[in-house]
Short mmCIF file of C-alpha atoms in Angstrom, two decimals:
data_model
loop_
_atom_site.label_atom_id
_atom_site.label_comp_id
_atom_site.label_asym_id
_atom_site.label_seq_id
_atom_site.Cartn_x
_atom_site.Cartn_y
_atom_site.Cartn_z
CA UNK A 1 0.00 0.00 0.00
CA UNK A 2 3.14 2.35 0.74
CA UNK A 3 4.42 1.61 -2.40
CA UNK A 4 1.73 2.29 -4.82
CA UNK A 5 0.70 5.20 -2.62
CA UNK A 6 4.23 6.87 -2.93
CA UNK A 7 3.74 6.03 -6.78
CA UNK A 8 0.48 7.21 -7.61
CA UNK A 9 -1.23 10.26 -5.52
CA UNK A 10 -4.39 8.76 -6.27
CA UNK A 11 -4.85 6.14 -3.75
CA UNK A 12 -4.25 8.93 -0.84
CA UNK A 13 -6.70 10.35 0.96
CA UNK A 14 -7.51 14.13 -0.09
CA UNK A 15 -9.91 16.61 0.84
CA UNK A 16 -12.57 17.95 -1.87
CA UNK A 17 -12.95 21.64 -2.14
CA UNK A 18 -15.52 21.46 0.38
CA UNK A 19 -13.14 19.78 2.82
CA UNK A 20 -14.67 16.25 3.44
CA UNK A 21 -12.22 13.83 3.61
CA UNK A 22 -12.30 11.40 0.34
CA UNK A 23 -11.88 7.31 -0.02
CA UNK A 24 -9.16 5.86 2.29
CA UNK A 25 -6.53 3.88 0.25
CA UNK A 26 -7.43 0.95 1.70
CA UNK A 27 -10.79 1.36 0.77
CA UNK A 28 -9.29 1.50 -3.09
CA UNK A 29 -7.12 -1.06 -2.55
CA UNK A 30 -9.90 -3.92 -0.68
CA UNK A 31 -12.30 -2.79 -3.84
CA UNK A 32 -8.97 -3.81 -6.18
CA UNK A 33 -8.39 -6.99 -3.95
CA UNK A 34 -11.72 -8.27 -4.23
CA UNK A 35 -12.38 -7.56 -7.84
CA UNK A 36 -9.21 -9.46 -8.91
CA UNK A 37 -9.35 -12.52 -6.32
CA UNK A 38 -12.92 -13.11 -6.33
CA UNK A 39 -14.06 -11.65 -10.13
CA UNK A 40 -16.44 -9.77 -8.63
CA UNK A 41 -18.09 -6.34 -10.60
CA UNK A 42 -17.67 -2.84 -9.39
CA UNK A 43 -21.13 -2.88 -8.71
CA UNK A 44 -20.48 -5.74 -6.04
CA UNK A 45 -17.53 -3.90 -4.46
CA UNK A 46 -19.55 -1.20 -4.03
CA UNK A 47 -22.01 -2.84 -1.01
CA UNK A 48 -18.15 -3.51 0.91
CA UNK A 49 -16.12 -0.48 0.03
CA UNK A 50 -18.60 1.89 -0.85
CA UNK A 51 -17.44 2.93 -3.75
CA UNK A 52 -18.78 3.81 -6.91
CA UNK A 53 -18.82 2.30 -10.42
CA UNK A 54 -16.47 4.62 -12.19
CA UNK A 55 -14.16 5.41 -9.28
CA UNK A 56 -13.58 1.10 -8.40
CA UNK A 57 -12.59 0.26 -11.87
CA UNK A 58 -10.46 3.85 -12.12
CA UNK A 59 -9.05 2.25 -8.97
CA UNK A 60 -8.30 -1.52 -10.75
CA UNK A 61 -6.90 0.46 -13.69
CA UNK A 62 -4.58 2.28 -11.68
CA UNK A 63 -3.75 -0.33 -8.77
CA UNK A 64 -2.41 -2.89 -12.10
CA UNK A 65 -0.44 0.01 -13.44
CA UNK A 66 1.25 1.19 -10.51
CA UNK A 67 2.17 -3.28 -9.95
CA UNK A 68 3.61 -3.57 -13.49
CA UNK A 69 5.69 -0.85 -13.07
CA UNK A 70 7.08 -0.92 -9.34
CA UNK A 71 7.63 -4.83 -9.43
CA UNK A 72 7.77 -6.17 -12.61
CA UNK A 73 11.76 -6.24 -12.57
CA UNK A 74 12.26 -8.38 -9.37
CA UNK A 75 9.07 -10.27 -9.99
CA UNK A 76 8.73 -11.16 -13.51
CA UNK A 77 12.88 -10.79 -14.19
CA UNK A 78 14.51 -13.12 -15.95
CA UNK A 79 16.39 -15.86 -14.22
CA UNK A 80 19.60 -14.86 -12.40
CA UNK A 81 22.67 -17.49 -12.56
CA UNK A 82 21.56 -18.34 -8.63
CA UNK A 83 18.24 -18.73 -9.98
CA UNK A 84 18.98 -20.90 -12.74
CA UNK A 85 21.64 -23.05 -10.65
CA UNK A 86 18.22 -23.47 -8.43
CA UNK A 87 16.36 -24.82 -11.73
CA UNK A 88 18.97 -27.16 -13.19
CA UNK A 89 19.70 -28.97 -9.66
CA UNK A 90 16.32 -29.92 -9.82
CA UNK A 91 15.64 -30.44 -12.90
CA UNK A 92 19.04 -32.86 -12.53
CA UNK A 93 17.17 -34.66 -9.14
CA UNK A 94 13.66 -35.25 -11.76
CA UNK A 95 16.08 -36.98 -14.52
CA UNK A 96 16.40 -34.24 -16.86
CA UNK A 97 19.29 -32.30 -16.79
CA UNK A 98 19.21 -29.08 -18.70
CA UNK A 99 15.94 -28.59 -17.79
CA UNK A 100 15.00 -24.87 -17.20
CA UNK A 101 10.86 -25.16 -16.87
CA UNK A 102 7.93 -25.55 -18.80
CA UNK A 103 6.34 -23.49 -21.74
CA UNK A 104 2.63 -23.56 -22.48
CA UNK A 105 -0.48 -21.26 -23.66
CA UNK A 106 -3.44 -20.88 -22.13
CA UNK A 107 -6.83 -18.81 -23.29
CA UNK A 108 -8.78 -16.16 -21.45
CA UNK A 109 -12.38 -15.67 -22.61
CA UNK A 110 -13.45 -12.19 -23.52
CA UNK A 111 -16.98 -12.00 -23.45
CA UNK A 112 -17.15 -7.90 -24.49
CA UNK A 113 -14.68 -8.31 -27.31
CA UNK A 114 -15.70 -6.06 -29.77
CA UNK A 115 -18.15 -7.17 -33.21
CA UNK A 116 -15.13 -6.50 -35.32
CA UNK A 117 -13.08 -8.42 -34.02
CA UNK A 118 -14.67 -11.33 -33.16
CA UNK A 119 -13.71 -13.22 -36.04
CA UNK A 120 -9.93 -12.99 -35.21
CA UNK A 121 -10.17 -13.72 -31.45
CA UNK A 122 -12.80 -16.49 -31.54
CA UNK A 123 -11.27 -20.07 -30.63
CA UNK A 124 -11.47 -23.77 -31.80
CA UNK A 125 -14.70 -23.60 -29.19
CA UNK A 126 -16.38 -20.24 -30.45
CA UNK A 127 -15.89 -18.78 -27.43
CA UNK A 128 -13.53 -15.04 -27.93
CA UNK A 129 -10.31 -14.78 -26.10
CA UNK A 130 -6.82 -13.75 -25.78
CA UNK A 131 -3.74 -15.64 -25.52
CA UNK A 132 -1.25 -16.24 -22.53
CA UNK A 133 1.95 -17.85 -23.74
CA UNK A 134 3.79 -18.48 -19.67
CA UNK A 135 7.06 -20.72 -18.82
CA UNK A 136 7.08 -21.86 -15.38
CA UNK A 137 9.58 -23.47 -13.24
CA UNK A 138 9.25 -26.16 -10.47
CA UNK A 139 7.51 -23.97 -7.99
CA UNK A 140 5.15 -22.83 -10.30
CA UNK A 141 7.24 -19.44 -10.57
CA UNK A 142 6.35 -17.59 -13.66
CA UNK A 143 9.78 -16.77 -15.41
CA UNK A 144 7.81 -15.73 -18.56
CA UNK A 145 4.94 -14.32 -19.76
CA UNK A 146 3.78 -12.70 -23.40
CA UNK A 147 -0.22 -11.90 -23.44
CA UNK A 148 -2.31 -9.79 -26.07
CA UNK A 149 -2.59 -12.53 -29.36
CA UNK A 150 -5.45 -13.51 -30.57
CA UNK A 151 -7.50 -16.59 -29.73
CA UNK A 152 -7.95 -17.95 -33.32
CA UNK A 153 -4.31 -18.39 -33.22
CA UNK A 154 -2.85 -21.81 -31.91
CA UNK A 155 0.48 -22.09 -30.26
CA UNK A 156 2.95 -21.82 -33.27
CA UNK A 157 1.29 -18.85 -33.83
CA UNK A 158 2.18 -17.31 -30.44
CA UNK A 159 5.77 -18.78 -30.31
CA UNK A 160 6.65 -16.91 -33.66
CA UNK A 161 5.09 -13.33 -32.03
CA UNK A 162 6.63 -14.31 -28.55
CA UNK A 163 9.89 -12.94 -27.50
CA UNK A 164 10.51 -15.93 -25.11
CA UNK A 165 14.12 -16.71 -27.69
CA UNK A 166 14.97 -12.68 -28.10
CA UNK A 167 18.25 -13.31 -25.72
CA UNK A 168 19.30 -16.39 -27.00
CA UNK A 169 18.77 -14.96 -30.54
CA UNK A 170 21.12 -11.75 -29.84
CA UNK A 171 23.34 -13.37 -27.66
CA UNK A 172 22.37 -12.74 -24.66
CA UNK A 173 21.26 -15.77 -23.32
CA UNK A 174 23.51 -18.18 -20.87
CA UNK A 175 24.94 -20.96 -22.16
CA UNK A 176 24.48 -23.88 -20.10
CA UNK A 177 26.84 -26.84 -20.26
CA UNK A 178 25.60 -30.39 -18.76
CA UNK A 179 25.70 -34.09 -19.41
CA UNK A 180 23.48 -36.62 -20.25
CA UNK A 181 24.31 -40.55 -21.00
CA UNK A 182 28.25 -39.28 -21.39
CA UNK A 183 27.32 -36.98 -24.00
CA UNK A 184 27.74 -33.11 -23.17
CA UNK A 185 25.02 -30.37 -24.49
CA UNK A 186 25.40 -27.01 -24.38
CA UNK A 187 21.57 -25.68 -24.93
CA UNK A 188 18.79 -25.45 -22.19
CA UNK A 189 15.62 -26.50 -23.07
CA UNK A 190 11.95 -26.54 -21.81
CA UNK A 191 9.45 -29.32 -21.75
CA UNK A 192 6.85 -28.93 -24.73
CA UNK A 193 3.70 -30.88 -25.55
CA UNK A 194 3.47 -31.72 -29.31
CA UNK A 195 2.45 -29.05 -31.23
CA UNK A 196 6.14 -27.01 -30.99
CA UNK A 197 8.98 -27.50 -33.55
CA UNK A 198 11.87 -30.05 -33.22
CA UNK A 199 13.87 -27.23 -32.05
CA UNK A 200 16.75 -28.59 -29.75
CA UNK A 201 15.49 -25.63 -27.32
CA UNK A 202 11.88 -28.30 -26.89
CA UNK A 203 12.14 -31.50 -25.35
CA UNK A 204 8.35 -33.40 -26.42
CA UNK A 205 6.64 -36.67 -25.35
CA UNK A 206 7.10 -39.23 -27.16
CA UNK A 207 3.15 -39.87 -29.41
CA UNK A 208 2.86 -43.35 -29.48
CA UNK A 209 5.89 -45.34 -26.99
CA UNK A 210 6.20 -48.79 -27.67
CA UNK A 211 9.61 -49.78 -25.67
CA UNK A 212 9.33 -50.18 -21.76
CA UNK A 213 12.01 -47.19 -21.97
CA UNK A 214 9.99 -44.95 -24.09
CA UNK A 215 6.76 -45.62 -22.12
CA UNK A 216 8.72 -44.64 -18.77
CA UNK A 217 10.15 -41.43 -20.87
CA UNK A 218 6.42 -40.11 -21.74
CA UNK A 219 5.48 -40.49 -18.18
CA UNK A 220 8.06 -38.58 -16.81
CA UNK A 221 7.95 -35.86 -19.56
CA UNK A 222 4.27 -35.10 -19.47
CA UNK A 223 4.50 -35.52 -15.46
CA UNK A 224 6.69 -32.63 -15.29
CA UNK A 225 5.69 -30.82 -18.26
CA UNK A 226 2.22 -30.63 -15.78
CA UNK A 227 4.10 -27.79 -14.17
CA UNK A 228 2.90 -24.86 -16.21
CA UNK A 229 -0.65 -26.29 -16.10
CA UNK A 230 -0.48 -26.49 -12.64
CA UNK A 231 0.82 -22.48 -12.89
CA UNK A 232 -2.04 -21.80 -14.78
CA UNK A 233 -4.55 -23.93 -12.74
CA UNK A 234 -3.56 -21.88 -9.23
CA UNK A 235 -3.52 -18.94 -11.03
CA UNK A 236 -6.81 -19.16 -12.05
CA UNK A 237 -8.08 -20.38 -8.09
CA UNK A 238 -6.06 -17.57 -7.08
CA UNK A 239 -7.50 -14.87 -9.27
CA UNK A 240 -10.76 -15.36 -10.31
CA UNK A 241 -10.80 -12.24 -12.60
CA UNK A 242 -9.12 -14.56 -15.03
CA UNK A 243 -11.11 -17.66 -14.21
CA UNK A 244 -14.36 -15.78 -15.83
CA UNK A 245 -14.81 -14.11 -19.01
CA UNK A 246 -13.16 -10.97 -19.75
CA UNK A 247 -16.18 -7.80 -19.08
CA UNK A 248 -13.46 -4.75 -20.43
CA UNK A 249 -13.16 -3.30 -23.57
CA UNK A 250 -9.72 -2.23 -23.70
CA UNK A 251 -7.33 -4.58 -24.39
CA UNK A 252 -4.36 -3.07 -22.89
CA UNK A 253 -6.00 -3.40 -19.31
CA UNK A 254 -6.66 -6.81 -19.82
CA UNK A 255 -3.15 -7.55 -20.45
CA UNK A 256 -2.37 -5.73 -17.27
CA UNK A 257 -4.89 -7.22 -15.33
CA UNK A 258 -2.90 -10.55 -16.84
CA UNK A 259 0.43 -9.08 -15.45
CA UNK A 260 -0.66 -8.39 -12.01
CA UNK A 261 -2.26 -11.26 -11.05
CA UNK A 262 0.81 -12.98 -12.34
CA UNK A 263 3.21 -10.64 -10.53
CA UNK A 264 1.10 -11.23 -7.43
CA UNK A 265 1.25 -15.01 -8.01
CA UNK A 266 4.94 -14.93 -8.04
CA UNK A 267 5.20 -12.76 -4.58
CA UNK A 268 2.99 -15.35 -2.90
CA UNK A 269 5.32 -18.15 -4.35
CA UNK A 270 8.44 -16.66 -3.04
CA UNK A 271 6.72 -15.97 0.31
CA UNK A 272 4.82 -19.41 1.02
CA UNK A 273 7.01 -22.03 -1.06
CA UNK A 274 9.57 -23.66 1.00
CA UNK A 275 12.83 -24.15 -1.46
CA UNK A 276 14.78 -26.22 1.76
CA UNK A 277 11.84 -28.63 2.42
CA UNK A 278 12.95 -32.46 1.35
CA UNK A 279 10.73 -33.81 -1.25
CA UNK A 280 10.62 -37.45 0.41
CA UNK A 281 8.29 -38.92 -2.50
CA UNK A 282 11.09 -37.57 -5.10
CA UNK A 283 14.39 -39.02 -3.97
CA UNK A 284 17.77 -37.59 -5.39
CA UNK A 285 19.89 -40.54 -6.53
CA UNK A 286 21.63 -38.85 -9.06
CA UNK A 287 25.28 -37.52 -9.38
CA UNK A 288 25.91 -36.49 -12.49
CA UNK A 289 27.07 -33.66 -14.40
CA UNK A 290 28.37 -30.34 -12.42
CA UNK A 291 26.18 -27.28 -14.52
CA UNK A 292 27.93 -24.71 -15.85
CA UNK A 293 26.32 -21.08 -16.73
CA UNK A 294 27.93 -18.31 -18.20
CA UNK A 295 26.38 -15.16 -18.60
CA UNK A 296 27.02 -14.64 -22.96
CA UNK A 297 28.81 -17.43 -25.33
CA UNK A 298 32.08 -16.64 -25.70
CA UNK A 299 33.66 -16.50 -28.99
CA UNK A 300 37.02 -18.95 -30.17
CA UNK A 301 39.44 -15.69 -29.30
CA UNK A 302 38.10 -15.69 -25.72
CA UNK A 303 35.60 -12.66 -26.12
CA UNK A 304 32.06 -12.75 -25.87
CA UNK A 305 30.37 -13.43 -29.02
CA UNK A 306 28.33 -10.52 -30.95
CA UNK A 307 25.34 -11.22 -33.19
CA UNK A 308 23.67 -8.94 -35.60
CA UNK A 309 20.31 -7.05 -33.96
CA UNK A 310 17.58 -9.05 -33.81
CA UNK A 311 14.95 -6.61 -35.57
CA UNK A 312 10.93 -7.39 -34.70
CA UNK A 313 8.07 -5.93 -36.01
CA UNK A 314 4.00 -5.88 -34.49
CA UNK A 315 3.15 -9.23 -36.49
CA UNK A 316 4.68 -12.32 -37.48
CA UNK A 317 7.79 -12.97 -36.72
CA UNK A 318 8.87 -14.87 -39.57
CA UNK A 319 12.18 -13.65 -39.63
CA UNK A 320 12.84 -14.89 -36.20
CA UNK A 321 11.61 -18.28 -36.98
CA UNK A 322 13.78 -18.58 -39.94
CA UNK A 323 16.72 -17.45 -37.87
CA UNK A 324 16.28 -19.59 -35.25
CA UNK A 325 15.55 -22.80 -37.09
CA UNK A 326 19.13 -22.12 -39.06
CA UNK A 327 20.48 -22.40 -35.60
CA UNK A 328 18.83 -25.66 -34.55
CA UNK A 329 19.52 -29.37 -35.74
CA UNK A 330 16.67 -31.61 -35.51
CA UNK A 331 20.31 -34.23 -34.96
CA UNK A 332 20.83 -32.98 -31.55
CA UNK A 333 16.86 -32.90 -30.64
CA UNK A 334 16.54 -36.42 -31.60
CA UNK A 335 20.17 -37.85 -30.12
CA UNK A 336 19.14 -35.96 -26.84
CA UNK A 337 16.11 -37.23 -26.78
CA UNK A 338 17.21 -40.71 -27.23
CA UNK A 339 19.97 -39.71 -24.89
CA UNK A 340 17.30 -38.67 -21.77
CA UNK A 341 15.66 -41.59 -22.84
CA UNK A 342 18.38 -43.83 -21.55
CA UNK A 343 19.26 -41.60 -18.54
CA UNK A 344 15.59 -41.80 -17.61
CA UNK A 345 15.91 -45.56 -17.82
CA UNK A 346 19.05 -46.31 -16.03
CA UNK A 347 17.63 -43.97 -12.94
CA UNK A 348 13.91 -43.79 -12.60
CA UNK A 349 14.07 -47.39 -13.94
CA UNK A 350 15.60 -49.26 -11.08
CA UNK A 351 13.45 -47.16 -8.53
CA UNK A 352 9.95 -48.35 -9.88
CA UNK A 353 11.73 -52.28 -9.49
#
């Protein structure tokens, strides 16, 4: 409350020019609370704060500004070397080493999307809504997050508007060394259902396993691919705002509606999730390869290597998608693939015997 007070002289209390006192800031900010964490209306506020119409969701506009811009570099940053070191150790104790989270897209419905538009954001289900593309780790942090496309669009779609590979693409991405099955990689990767590319940045399921390895492989991957659905499953109990149908207009506050509640998501996860508590149903027999991150790739002379600007534009991103499949090799995806498939095996396999 201190904070977004000091930002925005709105939420203090002022005196009209008669001199009654106005709305207490927590007034505003209960009115805010509600509205996001229980979807209510501003007309429902109003019989708790009373407030009215106008002045609750001037309030809900403001309160989601004043979030995105006072915490949205510690609390939707991207992940720090200690952070990462966090993520690979266990992603190394779940049998997947190189494993920084997982990436998935999920739809909210907008029920007052306008006539015109309808046709673009209407779904596979011909319901209208808007697209959240999110990568989420373990602890169902949120280390990324791209909202605003369309809900005609599928997946592909969103991955080739998303700027989820912008660091990697200009070099500014950390290069991660590990091991698997004696073989070293130097390329994270997230868990992916099917629908993404054979990049060597996806690891996917395997469609239809036949081998007792391949079986236990798809099990594992789709059990901890669940992460990100579980993300978007307690954000959605959390905030209930997102839960329902969409009642703005403007699409701009709905994507920072979409950014607070995730922002508030990830301040209850660092406050309530315990990152020294033993998982006693997961146990940790692996020892295997020490991680290695460096902040850029370094170049053969020793300096860190430069890559021409990566240039986007407000559609599209086709250039991006041709640059980055140049830089993939469906050889690695499949030998690392085949490669996890046989770690998975030699570790998870003895433990279900």
């Amino acid at each position: 409350m201190h904070d977004i007070c000091n930002y925005d002289a709105y939420f203090v209390q002022k005196c009209d020019a008669t001199g009654v006192l106005g709305l207490l800031p927590e007034q505003k900010l209960t009115a805010v609370i509600r509205m996001l964490a229980y979807g209510a209306s501003a007309d429902q506020v109003d019989e708790v704060a009373r407030m009215g119409k106008s002045t609750t969701l001037e309030a809900l506009v403001r309160f989601c500004d004043a979030v995105e811009n006072l915490y949205t570099r510690d609390y939707l940053r991207r992940p720090t070397p200690r952070d990462l070191q966090r993520l690979l150790q266990k992603a190394e104790a779940r049998g997947f080493p190189g494993m920084i989270g997982s990436i998935d897209c999920m739809h909210w419905q907008w029920k007052n999307c306008p006539t015109a538009w309808q046709g673009d954001y209407g779904n596979r289900k011909g319901t209208k809504s808007i697209i959240l593309e999110a990568v989420a780790g373990f602890d169902t942090w949120v280390w990324h997050a791209f909202f605003g496309v369309a809900g005609a669009q599928n997946d592909l779609n969103v991955l080739g508007q998303s700027p989820v590979f912008n660091d990697v693409l200009s070099g500014q991405g950390p290069n991660i060394t590990y091991e698997v099955n004696n073989t070293v990689y130097q390329t994270g990767y997230y868990l992916a259902d099917g629908i993404y590319p054979r990049w060597t940045t996806f690891v996917k399921s395997i469609s239809n396993p036949r081998s007792h390895k391949q079986k236990l492989f798809a099990t594992y991957q789709e059990g901890y691919r669940k992460d990100v659905e579980r993300c978007f499953g307690i954000l959605q109990a959390r905030w209930l705002i997102i839960r329902g149908a969409a009642r703005l207009f403007d699409q701009e506050i709905l994507r920072s509606i979409m950014m607070t509640c995730i922002i508030l998501h990830n301040m209850i996860v660092e406050d309530e999730y315990d990152y020294d508590a033993g998982e006693v149903y997961e146990p940790d027999p692996i020892n295997t390869a020490l991680t290695r991150i460096y902040e850029r790739p370094m170049g053969p002379n020793g300096e860190p290597f430069e890559l021409e600007p990566l240039v986007r534009d407000d559609r599209m991103m086709t250039r991006m998608i041709d640059r980055y499949t140049e830089m993939q090799s469906s050889y690695i995806h499949e030998s690392r693939q085949l490669d996890l498939i046989e770690h998975l095996w030699t570790v998870k396999g003895n433990e279900d015997e």
